[in-house]
Each structure stands twice: as structure tokens, then as C-alpha cells.
PDB file of C-alpha atoms and ligand atoms in Angstrom:
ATOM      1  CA  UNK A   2     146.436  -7.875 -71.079  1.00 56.00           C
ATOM      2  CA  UNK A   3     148.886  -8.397 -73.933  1.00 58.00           C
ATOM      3  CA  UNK A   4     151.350  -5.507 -72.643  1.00 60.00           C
ATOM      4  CA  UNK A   5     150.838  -7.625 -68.907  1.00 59.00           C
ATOM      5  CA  UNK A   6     151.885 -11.193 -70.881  1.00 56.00           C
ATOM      6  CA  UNK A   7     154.610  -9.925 -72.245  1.00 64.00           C
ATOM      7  CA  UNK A   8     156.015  -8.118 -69.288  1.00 62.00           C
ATOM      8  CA  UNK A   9     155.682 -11.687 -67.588  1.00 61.00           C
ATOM      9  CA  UNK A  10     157.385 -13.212 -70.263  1.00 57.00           C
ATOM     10  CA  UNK A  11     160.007 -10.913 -70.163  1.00 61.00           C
ATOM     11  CA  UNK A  12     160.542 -11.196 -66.267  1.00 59.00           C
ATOM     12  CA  UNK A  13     160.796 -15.147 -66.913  1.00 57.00           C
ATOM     13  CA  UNK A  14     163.306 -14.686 -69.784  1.00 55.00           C
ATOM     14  CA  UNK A  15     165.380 -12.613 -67.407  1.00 52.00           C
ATOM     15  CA  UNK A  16     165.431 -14.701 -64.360  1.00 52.00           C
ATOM     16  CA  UNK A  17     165.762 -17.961 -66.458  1.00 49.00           C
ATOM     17  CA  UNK A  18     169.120 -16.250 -68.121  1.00 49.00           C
ATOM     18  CA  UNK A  19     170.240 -15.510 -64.382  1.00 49.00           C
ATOM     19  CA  UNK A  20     169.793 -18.799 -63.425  1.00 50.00           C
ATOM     20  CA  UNK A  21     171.598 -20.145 -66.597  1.00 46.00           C
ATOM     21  CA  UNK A  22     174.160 -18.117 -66.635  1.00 47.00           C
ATOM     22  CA  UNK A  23     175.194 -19.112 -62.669  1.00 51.00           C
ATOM     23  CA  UNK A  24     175.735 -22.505 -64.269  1.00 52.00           C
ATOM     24  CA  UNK A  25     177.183 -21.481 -67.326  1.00 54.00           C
ATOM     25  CA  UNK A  26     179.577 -19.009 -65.237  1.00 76.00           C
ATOM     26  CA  UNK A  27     181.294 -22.197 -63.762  1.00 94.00           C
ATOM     27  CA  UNK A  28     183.457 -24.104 -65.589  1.00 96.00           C
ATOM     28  CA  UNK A  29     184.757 -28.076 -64.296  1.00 98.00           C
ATOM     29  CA  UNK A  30     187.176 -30.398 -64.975  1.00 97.00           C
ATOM     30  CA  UNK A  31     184.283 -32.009 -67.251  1.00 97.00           C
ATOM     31  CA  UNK A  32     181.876 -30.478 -68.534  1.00 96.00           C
ATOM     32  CA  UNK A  33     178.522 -30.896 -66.588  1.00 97.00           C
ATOM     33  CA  UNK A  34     180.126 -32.632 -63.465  1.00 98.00           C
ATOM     34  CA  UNK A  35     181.559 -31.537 -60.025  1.00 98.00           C
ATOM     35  CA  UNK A  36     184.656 -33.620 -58.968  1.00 98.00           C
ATOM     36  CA  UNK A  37     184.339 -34.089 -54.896  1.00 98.00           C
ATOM     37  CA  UNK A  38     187.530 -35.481 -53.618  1.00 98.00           C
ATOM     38  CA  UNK A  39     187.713 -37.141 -50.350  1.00 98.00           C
ATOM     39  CA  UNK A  40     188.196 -39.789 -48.005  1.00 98.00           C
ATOM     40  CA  UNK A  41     185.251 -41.912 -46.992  1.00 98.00           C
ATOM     41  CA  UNK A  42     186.372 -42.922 -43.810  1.00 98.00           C
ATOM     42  CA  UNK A  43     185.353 -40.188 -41.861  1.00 98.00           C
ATOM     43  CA  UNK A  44     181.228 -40.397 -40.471  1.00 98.00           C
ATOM     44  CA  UNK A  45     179.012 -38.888 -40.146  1.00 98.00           C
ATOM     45  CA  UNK A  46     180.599 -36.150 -42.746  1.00 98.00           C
ATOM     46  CA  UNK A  47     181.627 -39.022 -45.362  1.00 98.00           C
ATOM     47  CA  UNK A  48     181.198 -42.453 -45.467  1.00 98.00           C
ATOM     48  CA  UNK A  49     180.058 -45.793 -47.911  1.00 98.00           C
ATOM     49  CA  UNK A  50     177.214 -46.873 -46.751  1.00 96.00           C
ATOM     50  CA  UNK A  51     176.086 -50.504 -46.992  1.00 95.00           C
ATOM     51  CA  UNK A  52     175.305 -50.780 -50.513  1.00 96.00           C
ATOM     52  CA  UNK A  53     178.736 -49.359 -51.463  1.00 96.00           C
ATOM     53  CA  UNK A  54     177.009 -45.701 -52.597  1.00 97.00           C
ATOM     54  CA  UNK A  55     178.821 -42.544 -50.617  1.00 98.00           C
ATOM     55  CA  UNK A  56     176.584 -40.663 -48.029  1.00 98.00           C
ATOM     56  CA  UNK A  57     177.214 -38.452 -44.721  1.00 98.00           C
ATOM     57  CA  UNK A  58     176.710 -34.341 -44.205  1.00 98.00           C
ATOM     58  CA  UNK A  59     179.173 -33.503 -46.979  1.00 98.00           C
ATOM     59  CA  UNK A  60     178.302 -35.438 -49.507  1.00 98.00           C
ATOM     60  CA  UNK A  61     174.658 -34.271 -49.285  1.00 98.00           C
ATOM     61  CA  UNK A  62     175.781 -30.869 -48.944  1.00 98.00           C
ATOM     62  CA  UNK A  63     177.815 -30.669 -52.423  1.00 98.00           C
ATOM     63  CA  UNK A  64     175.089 -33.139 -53.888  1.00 98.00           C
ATOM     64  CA  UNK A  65     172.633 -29.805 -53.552  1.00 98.00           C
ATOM     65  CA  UNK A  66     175.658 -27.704 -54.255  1.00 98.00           C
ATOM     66  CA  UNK A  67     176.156 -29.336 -57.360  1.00 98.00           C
ATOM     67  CA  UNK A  68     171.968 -29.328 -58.166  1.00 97.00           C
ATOM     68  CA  UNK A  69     171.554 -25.966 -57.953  1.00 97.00           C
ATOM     69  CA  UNK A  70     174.537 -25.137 -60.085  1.00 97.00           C
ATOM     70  CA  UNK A  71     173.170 -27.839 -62.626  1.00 97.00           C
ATOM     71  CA  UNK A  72     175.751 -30.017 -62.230  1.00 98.00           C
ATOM     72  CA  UNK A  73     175.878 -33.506 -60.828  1.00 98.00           C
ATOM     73  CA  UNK A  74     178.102 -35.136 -58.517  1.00 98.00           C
ATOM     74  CA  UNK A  75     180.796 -37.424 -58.928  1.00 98.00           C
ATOM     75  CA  UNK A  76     182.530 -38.452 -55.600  1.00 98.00           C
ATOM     76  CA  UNK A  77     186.641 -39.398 -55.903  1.00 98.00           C
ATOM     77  CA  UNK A  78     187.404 -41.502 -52.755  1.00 98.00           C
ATOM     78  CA  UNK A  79     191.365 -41.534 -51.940  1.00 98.00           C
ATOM     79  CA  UNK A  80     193.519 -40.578 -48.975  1.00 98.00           C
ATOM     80  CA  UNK A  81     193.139 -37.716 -46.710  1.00 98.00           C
ATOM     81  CA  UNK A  82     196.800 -36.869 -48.072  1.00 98.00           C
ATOM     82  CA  UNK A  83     195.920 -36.566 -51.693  1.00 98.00           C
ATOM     83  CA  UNK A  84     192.472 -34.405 -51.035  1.00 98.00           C
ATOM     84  CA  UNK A  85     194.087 -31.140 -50.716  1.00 98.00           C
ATOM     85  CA  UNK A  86     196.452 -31.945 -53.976  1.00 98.00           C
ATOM     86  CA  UNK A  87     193.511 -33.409 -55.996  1.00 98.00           C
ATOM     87  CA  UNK A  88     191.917 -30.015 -55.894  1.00 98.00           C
ATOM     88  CA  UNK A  89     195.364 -27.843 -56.450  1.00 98.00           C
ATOM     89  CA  UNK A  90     196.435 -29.935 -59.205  1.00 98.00           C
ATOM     90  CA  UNK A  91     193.053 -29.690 -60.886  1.00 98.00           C
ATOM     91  CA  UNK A  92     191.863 -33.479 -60.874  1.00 98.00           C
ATOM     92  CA  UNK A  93     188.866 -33.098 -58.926  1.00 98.00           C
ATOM     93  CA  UNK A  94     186.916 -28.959 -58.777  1.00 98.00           C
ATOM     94  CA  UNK A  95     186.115 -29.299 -54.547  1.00 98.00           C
ATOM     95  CA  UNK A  96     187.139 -30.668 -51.541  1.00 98.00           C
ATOM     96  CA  UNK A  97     185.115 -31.608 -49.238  1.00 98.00           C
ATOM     97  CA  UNK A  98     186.051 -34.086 -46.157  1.00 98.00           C
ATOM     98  CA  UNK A  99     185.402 -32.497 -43.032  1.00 98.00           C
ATOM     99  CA  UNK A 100     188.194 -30.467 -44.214  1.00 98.00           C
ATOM    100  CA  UNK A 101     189.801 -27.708 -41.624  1.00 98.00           C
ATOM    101  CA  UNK A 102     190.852 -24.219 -43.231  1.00 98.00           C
ATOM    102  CA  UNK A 103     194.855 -23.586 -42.025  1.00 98.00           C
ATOM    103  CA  UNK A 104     197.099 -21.478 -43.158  1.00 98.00           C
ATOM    104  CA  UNK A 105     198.948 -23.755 -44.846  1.00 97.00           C
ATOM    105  CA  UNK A 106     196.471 -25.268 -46.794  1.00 98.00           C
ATOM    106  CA  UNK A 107     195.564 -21.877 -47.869  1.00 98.00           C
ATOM    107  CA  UNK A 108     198.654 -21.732 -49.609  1.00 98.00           C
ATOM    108  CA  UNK A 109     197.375 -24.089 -51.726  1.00 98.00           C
ATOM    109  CA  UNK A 110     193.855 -23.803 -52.718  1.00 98.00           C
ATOM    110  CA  UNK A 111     191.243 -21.049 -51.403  1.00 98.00           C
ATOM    111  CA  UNK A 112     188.254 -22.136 -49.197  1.00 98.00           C
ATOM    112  CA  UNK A 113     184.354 -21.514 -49.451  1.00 98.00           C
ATOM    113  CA  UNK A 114     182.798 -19.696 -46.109  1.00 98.00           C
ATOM    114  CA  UNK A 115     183.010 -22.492 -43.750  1.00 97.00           C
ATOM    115  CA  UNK A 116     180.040 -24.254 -42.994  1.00 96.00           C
ATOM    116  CA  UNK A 117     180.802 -26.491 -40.086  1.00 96.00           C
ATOM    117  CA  UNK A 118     182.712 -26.634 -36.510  1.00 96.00           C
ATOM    118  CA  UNK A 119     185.021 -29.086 -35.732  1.00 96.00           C
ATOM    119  CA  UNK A 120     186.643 -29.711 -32.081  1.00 97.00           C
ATOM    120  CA  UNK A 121     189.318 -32.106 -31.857  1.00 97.00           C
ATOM    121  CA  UNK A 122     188.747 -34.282 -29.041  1.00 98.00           C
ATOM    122  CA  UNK A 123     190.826 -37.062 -26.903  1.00 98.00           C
ATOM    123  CA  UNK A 124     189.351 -40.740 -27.019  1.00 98.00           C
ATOM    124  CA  UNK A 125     190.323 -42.612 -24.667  1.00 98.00           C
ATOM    125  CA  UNK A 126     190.159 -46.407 -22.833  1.00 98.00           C
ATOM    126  CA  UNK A 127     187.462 -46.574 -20.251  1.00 97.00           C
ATOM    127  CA  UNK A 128     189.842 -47.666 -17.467  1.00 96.00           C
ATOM    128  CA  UNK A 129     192.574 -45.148 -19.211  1.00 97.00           C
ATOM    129  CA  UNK A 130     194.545 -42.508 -16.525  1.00 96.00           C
ATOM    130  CA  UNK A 131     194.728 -39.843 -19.399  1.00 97.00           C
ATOM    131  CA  UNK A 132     191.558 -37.634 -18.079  1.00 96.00           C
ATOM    132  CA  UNK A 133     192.752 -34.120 -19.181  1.00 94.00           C
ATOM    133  CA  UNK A 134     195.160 -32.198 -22.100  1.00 94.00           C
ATOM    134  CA  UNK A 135     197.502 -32.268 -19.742  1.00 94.00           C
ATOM    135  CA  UNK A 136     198.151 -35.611 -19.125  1.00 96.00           C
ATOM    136  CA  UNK A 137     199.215 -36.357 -22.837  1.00 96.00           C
ATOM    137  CA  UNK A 138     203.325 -35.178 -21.978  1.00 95.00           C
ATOM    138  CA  UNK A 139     204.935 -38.489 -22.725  1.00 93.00           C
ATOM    139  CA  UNK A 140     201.740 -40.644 -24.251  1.00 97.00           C
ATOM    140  CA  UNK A 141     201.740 -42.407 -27.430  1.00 98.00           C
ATOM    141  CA  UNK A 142     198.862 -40.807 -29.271  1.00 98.00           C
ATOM    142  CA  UNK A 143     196.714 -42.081 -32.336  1.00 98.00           C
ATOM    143  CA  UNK A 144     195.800 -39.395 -35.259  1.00 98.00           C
ATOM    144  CA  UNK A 145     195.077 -39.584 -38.908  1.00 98.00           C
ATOM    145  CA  UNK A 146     197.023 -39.419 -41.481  1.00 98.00           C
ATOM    146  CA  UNK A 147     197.533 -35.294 -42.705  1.00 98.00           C
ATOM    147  CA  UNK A 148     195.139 -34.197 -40.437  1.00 98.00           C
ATOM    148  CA  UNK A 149     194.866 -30.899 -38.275  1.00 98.00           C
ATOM    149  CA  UNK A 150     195.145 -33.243 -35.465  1.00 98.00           C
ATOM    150  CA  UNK A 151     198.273 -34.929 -36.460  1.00 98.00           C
ATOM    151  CA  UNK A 152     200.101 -31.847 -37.101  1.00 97.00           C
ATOM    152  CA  UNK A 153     199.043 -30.290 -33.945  1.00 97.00           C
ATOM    153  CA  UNK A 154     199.929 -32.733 -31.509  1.00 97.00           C
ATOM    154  CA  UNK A 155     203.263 -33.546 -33.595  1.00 97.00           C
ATOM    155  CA  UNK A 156     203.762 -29.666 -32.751  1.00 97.00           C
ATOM    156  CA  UNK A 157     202.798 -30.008 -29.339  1.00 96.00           C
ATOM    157  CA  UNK A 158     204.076 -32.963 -28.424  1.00 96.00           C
ATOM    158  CA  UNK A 159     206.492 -34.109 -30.413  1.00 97.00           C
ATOM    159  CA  UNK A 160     206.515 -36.103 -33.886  1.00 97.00           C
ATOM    160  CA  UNK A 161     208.376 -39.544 -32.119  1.00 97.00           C
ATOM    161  CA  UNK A 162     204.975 -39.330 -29.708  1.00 98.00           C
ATOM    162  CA  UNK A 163     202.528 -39.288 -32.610  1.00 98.00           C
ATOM    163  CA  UNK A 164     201.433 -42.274 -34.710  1.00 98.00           C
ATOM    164  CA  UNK A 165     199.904 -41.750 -38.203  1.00 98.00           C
ATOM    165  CA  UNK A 166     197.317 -44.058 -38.702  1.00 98.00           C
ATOM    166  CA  UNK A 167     195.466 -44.271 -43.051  1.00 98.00           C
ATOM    167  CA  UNK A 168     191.914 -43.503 -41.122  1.00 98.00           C
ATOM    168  CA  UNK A 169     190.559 -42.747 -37.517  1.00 98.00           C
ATOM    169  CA  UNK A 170     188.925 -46.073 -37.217  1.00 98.00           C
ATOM    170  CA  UNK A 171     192.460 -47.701 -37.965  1.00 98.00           C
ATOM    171  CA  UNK A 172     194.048 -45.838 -35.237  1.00 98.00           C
ATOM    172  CA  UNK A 173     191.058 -46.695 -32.841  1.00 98.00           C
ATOM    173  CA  UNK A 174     191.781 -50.022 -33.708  1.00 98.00           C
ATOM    174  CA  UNK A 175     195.385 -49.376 -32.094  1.00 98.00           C
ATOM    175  CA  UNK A 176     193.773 -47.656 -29.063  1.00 98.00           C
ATOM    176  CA  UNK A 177     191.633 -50.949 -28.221  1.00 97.00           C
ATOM    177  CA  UNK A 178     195.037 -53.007 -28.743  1.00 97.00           C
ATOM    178  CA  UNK A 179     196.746 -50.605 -26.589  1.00 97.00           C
ATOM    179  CA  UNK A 180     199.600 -49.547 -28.941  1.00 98.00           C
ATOM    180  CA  UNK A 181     198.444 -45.865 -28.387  1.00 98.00           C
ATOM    181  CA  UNK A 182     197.527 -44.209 -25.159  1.00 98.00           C
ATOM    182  CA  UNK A 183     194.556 -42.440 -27.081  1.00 98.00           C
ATOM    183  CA  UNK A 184     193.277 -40.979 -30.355  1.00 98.00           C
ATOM    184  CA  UNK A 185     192.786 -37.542 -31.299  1.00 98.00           C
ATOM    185  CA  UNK A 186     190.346 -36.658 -33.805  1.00 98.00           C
ATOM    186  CA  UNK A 187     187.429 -34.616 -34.572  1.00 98.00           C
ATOM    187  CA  UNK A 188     184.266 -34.760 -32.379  1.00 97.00           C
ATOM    188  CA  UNK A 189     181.964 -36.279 -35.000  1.00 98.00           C
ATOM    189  CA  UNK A 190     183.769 -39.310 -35.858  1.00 98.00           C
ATOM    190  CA  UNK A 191     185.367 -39.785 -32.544  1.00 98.00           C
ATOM    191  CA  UNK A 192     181.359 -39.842 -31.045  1.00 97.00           C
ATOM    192  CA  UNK A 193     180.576 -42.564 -34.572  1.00 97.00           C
ATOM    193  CA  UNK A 194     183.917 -44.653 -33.303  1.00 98.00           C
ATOM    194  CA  UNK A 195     183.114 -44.721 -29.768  1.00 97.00           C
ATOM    195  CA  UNK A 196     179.504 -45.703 -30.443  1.00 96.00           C
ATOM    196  CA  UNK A 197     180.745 -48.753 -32.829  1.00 96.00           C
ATOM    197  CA  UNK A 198     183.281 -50.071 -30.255  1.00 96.00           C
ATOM    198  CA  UNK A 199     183.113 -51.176 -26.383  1.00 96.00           C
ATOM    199  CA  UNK A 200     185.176 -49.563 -24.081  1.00 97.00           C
ATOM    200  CA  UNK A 201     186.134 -46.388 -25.152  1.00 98.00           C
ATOM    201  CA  UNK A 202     184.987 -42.900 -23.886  1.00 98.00           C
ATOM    202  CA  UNK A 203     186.020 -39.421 -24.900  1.00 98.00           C
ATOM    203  CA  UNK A 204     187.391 -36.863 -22.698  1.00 97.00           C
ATOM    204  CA  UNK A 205     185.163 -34.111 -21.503  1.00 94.00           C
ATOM    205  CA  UNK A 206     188.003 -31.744 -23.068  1.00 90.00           C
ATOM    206  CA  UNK A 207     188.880 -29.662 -25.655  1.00 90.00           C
ATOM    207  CA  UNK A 208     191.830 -29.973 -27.969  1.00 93.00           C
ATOM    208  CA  UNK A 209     191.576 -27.735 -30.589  1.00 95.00           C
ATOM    209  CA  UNK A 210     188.058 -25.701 -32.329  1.00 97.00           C
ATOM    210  CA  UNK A 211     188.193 -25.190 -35.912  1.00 97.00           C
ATOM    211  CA  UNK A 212     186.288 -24.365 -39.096  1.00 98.00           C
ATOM    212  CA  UNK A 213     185.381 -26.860 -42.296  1.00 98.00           C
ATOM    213  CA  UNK A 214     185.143 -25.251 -45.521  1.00 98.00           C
ATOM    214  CA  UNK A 215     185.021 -26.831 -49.334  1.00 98.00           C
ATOM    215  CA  UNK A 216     188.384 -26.162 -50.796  1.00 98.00           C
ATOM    216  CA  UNK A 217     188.430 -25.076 -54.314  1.00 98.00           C
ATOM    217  CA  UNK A 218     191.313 -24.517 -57.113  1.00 98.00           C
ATOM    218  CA  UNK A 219     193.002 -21.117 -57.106  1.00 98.00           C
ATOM    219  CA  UNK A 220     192.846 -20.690 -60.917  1.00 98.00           C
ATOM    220  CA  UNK A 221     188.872 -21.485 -60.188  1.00 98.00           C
ATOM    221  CA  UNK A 222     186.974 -18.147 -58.440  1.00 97.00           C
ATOM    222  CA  UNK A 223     184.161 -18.524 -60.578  1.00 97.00           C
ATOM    223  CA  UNK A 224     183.087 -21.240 -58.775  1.00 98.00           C
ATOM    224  CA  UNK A 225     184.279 -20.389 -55.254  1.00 98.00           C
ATOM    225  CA  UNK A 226     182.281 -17.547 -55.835  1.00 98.00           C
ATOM    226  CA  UNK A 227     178.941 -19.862 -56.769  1.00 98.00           C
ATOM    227  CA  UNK A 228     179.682 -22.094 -54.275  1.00 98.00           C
ATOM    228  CA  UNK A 229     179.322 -19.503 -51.469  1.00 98.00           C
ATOM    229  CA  UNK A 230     176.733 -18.265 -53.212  1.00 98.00           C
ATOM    230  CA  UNK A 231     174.599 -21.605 -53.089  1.00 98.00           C
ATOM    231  CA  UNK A 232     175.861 -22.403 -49.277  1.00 97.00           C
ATOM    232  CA  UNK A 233     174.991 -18.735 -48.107  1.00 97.00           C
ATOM    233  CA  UNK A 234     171.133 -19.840 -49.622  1.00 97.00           C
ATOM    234  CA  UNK A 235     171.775 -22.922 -48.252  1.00 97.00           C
ATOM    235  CA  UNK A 236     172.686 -21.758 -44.590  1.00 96.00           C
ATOM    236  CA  UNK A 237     169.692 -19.024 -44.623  1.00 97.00           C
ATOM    237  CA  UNK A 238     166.755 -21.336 -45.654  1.00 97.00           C
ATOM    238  CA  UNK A 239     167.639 -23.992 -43.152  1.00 96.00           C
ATOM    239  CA  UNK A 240     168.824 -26.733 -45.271  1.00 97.00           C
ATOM    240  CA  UNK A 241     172.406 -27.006 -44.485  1.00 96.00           C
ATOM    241  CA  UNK A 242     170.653 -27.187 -40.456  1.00 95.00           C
ATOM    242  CA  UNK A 243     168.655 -30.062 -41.830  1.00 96.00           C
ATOM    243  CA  UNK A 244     170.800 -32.107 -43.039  1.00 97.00           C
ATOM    244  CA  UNK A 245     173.414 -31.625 -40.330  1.00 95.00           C
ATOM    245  CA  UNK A 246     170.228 -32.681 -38.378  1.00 95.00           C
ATOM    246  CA  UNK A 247     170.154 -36.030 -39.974  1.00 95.00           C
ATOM    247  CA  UNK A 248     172.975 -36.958 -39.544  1.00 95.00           C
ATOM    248  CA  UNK A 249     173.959 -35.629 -35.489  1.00 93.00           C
ATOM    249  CA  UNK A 250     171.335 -34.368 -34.270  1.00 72.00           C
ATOM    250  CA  UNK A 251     168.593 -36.477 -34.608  1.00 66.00           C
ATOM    251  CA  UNK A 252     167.741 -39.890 -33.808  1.00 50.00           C
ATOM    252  CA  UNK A 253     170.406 -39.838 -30.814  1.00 49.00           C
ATOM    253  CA  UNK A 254     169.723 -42.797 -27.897  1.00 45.00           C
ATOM    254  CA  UNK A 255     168.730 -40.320 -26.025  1.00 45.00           C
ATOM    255  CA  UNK A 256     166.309 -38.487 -27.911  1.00 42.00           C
ATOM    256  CA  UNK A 257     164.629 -41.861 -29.111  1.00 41.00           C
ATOM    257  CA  UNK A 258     164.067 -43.013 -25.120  1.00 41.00           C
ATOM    258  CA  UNK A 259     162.802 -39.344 -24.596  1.00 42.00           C
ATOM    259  CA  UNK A 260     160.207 -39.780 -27.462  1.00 43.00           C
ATOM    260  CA  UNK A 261     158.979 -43.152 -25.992  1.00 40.00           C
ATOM    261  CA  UNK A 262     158.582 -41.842 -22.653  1.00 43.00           C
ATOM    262  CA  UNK A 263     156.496 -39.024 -24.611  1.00 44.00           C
ATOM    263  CA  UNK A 264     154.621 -41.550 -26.206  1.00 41.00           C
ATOM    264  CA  UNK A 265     154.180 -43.345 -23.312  1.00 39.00           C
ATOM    265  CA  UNK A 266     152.809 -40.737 -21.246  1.00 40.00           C
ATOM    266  CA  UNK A 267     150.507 -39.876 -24.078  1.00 42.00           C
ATOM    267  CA  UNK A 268     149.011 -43.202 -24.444  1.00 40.00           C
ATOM    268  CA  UNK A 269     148.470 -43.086 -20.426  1.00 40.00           C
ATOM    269  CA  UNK A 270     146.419 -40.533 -20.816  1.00 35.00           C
TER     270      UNK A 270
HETATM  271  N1  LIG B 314     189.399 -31.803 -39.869  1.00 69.68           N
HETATM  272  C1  LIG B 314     190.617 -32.542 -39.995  1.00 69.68           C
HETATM  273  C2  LIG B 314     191.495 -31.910 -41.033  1.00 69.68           C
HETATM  274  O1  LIG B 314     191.066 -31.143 -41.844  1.00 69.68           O
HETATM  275  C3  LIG B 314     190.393 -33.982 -40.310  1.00 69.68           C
HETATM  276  C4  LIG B 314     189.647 -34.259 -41.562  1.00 69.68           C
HETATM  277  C5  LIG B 314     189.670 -35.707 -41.970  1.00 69.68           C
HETATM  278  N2  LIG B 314     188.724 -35.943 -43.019  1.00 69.68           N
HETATM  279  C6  LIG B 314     188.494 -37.128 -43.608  1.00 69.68           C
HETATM  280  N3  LIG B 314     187.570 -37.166 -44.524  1.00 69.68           N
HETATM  281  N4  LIG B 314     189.187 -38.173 -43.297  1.00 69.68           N
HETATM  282  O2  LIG B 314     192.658 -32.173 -41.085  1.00 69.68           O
END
């Protein structure tokens, strides 16, 4: 009994020192804490909700991050220009912000495994003529700020044909004044946009598919290493799923009337 206590005890020592020392491993730009920076502009990945606090897919994602490393979260809003810099300069330890892995970014900081599509998509005026990719030649098109999108169509299209807007809903703002022809952004905010304004539709078309991942500092592959440690548990039990759920999946229009008429049908019999 005694030798079977102690065995126990031992096991628990052990796996409490693993645990530990996956926190301890990590080291932050203070002690205890895990700088996000991002830009809160961008739903349903970030966003400030109503009572000013910071929610959306990524900031639940490195609030469990964060848990299960021991550390808590502290979210740094700013541009989507700075994010990138924040994290190579060493002011904030991760960014997250629906943020595309390029090359070029690479340069600069190394990324977790990613954890998320993106597709950038064309929104457009109801009554607009633009109905494919091909039709953008010559348009006047809406983007963020330093985002995959900008540089892409600035590529593609030209830089005096691009407009660089602070945040997407400032350059859907232009698209319902008309000073662009459309707005090219990711497929997540661009469905959050359309559904908060009349009028607009996106294009059944895709621009560009790409992969979000949480950029961390080069000097830094201690954590990297955690990170993808915690998002590999993360993406095998199901939570990153669920909380992707929350936020796009579920409670869609359509789903909701779909549920009535289940309910309906129930209560009729
Ligand atoms: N996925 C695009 C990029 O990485 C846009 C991200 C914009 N994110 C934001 N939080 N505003 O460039």
C-alpha cells in the first residue's frame, strides 16, 4: 500500500514538474503575461465588443493559449501596420489578427502552425457591374491598410488603382459612397460588413486562399515551440472547432429559421 502511495506520489511530482516546467520554459516581455498585438477592427477574429472588453476567434484562442501556459492575456490594440513590428521589435510576445503567413513577413518573425483559412473575397454594390476577378482591370478598389489584400491587388493591378483604407469597415464606408468600385478583404469580415450594411453583396469568387498563423519573435522559439504545442492539443480535442463555431458557424439566419421550422414541426406533432 505504502510502496503503491508513493509510486502515485511520485507519478504526480513528475507530471506536475512537466507541466511547470512548459510554463517556466517560456519566457515574456513581463513576467507572467502574454503580449497579443493587434488590430480590433477585424470580426469575427478581433473586435471590442460593447462594453469596450476585446473578443472574436483570436482573442479566445490565445486567451486558452495563454491559460494553459499559465500566463494571462494582455491584448495591445494598434494598427494592422505596427502588428508585425510589435512582435519583431519585442514589445508585445504574439501576433495574432487574422494574420496571413507570406514570405515576407517571414523575414521578420516566425509563425505558429496555422490554424485558420482565409479567402480574400470582392464586396461589391448590389447594383455594381463588377461580377467576376476579371472585371477589376481599371476599378478603383478598397483594401486595408498592410494587408495581404492590399499588396496583392497593388501587384496585380496596380498601386494608383488601390486605396488604403486604416480598417475594412472604413473602406466599406468608401464602397457605399462610391469612391471605390469594391473592397477586397478576407471572407470573415467581408460576410460581418455586409451583414451590418444595406446594399452590398460579395462576389461568388475567389481572390486569393491563405493561411493565419500567430506570429512570434525570432529570438523567442521557446515559445513558438509551446505555442504549437498548446494549438496542436487545441486543434485535436475540438476546441479550436468550437470556438471557431461560435463565432461563424453557429447562430447563422439561416440555421436559426431552420431550428424554428424544427421546432415547429415538433410541436405539430
Ligand atoms: N489576412 C490579412 C493579412 O494578414 C488581413 C488581416 C487583417 N487583420 C486585422 N486584424 N485587421 O494581411
Amino acid at each position: 500500500m505504502k510502496k503503491i502511495l508513493s509510486m502515485a506520489l511520485a507519478a504526480a511530482m513528475v507530471m506536475s514538474m512537466t507541466v511547470n516546467a512548459a510554463a517556466a520554459e517560456v519566457s515574456t516581455v513581463e513576467a507572467g503575461k502574454l503580449y497579443m498585438a493587434t488590430n480590433a477592427a477585424f470580426p469575427p477574429y478581433e473586435l471590442v465588443a460593447d462594453d469596450g472588453t476585446f473578443e472574436g476567434i483570436d482573442v479566445e484562442i490565445a486567451t486558452a493559449i495563454a491559460e494553459k501556459l499559465g500566463l494571462e492575456l494582455v491584448v495591445d490594440d494598434m494598427d494592422f501596420t505596427a502588428v508585425v513590428t510589435s512582435v519583431q521589435t519585442g514589445k508585445d510576445d504574439i501576433a495574432m489578427a487574422g494574420l496571413t503567413v507570406t514570405e515576407e513577413r517571414k523575414q521578420n518573425i516566425d509563425f505558429s502552425d496555422t490554424y485558420a483559412t482565409g479567402i480574400q473575397v470582392i464586396i461589391v454594390t448590389e447594383d455594381s457591374a463588377i461580377a467576376t476577378v476579371d472585371d477589376l482591370e481599371g476599378k478603383l478598389i478598397g483594401c486595408q491598410e498592410g494587408t495581404t489584400g492590399y499588396m496583392y491587388c497593388s501587384d496585380d493591378y496596380g498601386e494608383e488603382n488601390v486605396v488604403a483604407f486604416p480598417n475594412g469597415a472604413n473602406a466599406v464606408q468608401a464602397l457605399m459612397t462610391g469612391k471605390v468600385d469594391c473592397v477586397i478583404i478576407d471572407n470573415e469580415p467581408a460576410k460581418a460588413f455586409v451583414a451590418a450594411n444595406e446594399g452590398l453583396k460579395i462576389l461568388d469568387t475567389t481572390y486569393v486562399v491563405e493561411d493565419y498563423a500567430i506570429g512570434v519573435n525570432k529570438e523567442n522559439p521557446e515559445l513558438l515551440a509551446a505555442i504549437n504545442g498548446v494549438l496542436k492539443e487545441m486543434i485535436e480535442d475540438g476546441s479550436v472547432k468550437a470556438i471557431v463555431d461560435k463565432y461563424i458557424n453557429a447562430g447563422t439566419e439561416e440555421e436559426t429559421a431552420e431550428e424554428t421550422a424544427e421546432e415547429t414541426t415538433a410541436e405539430a406533432k
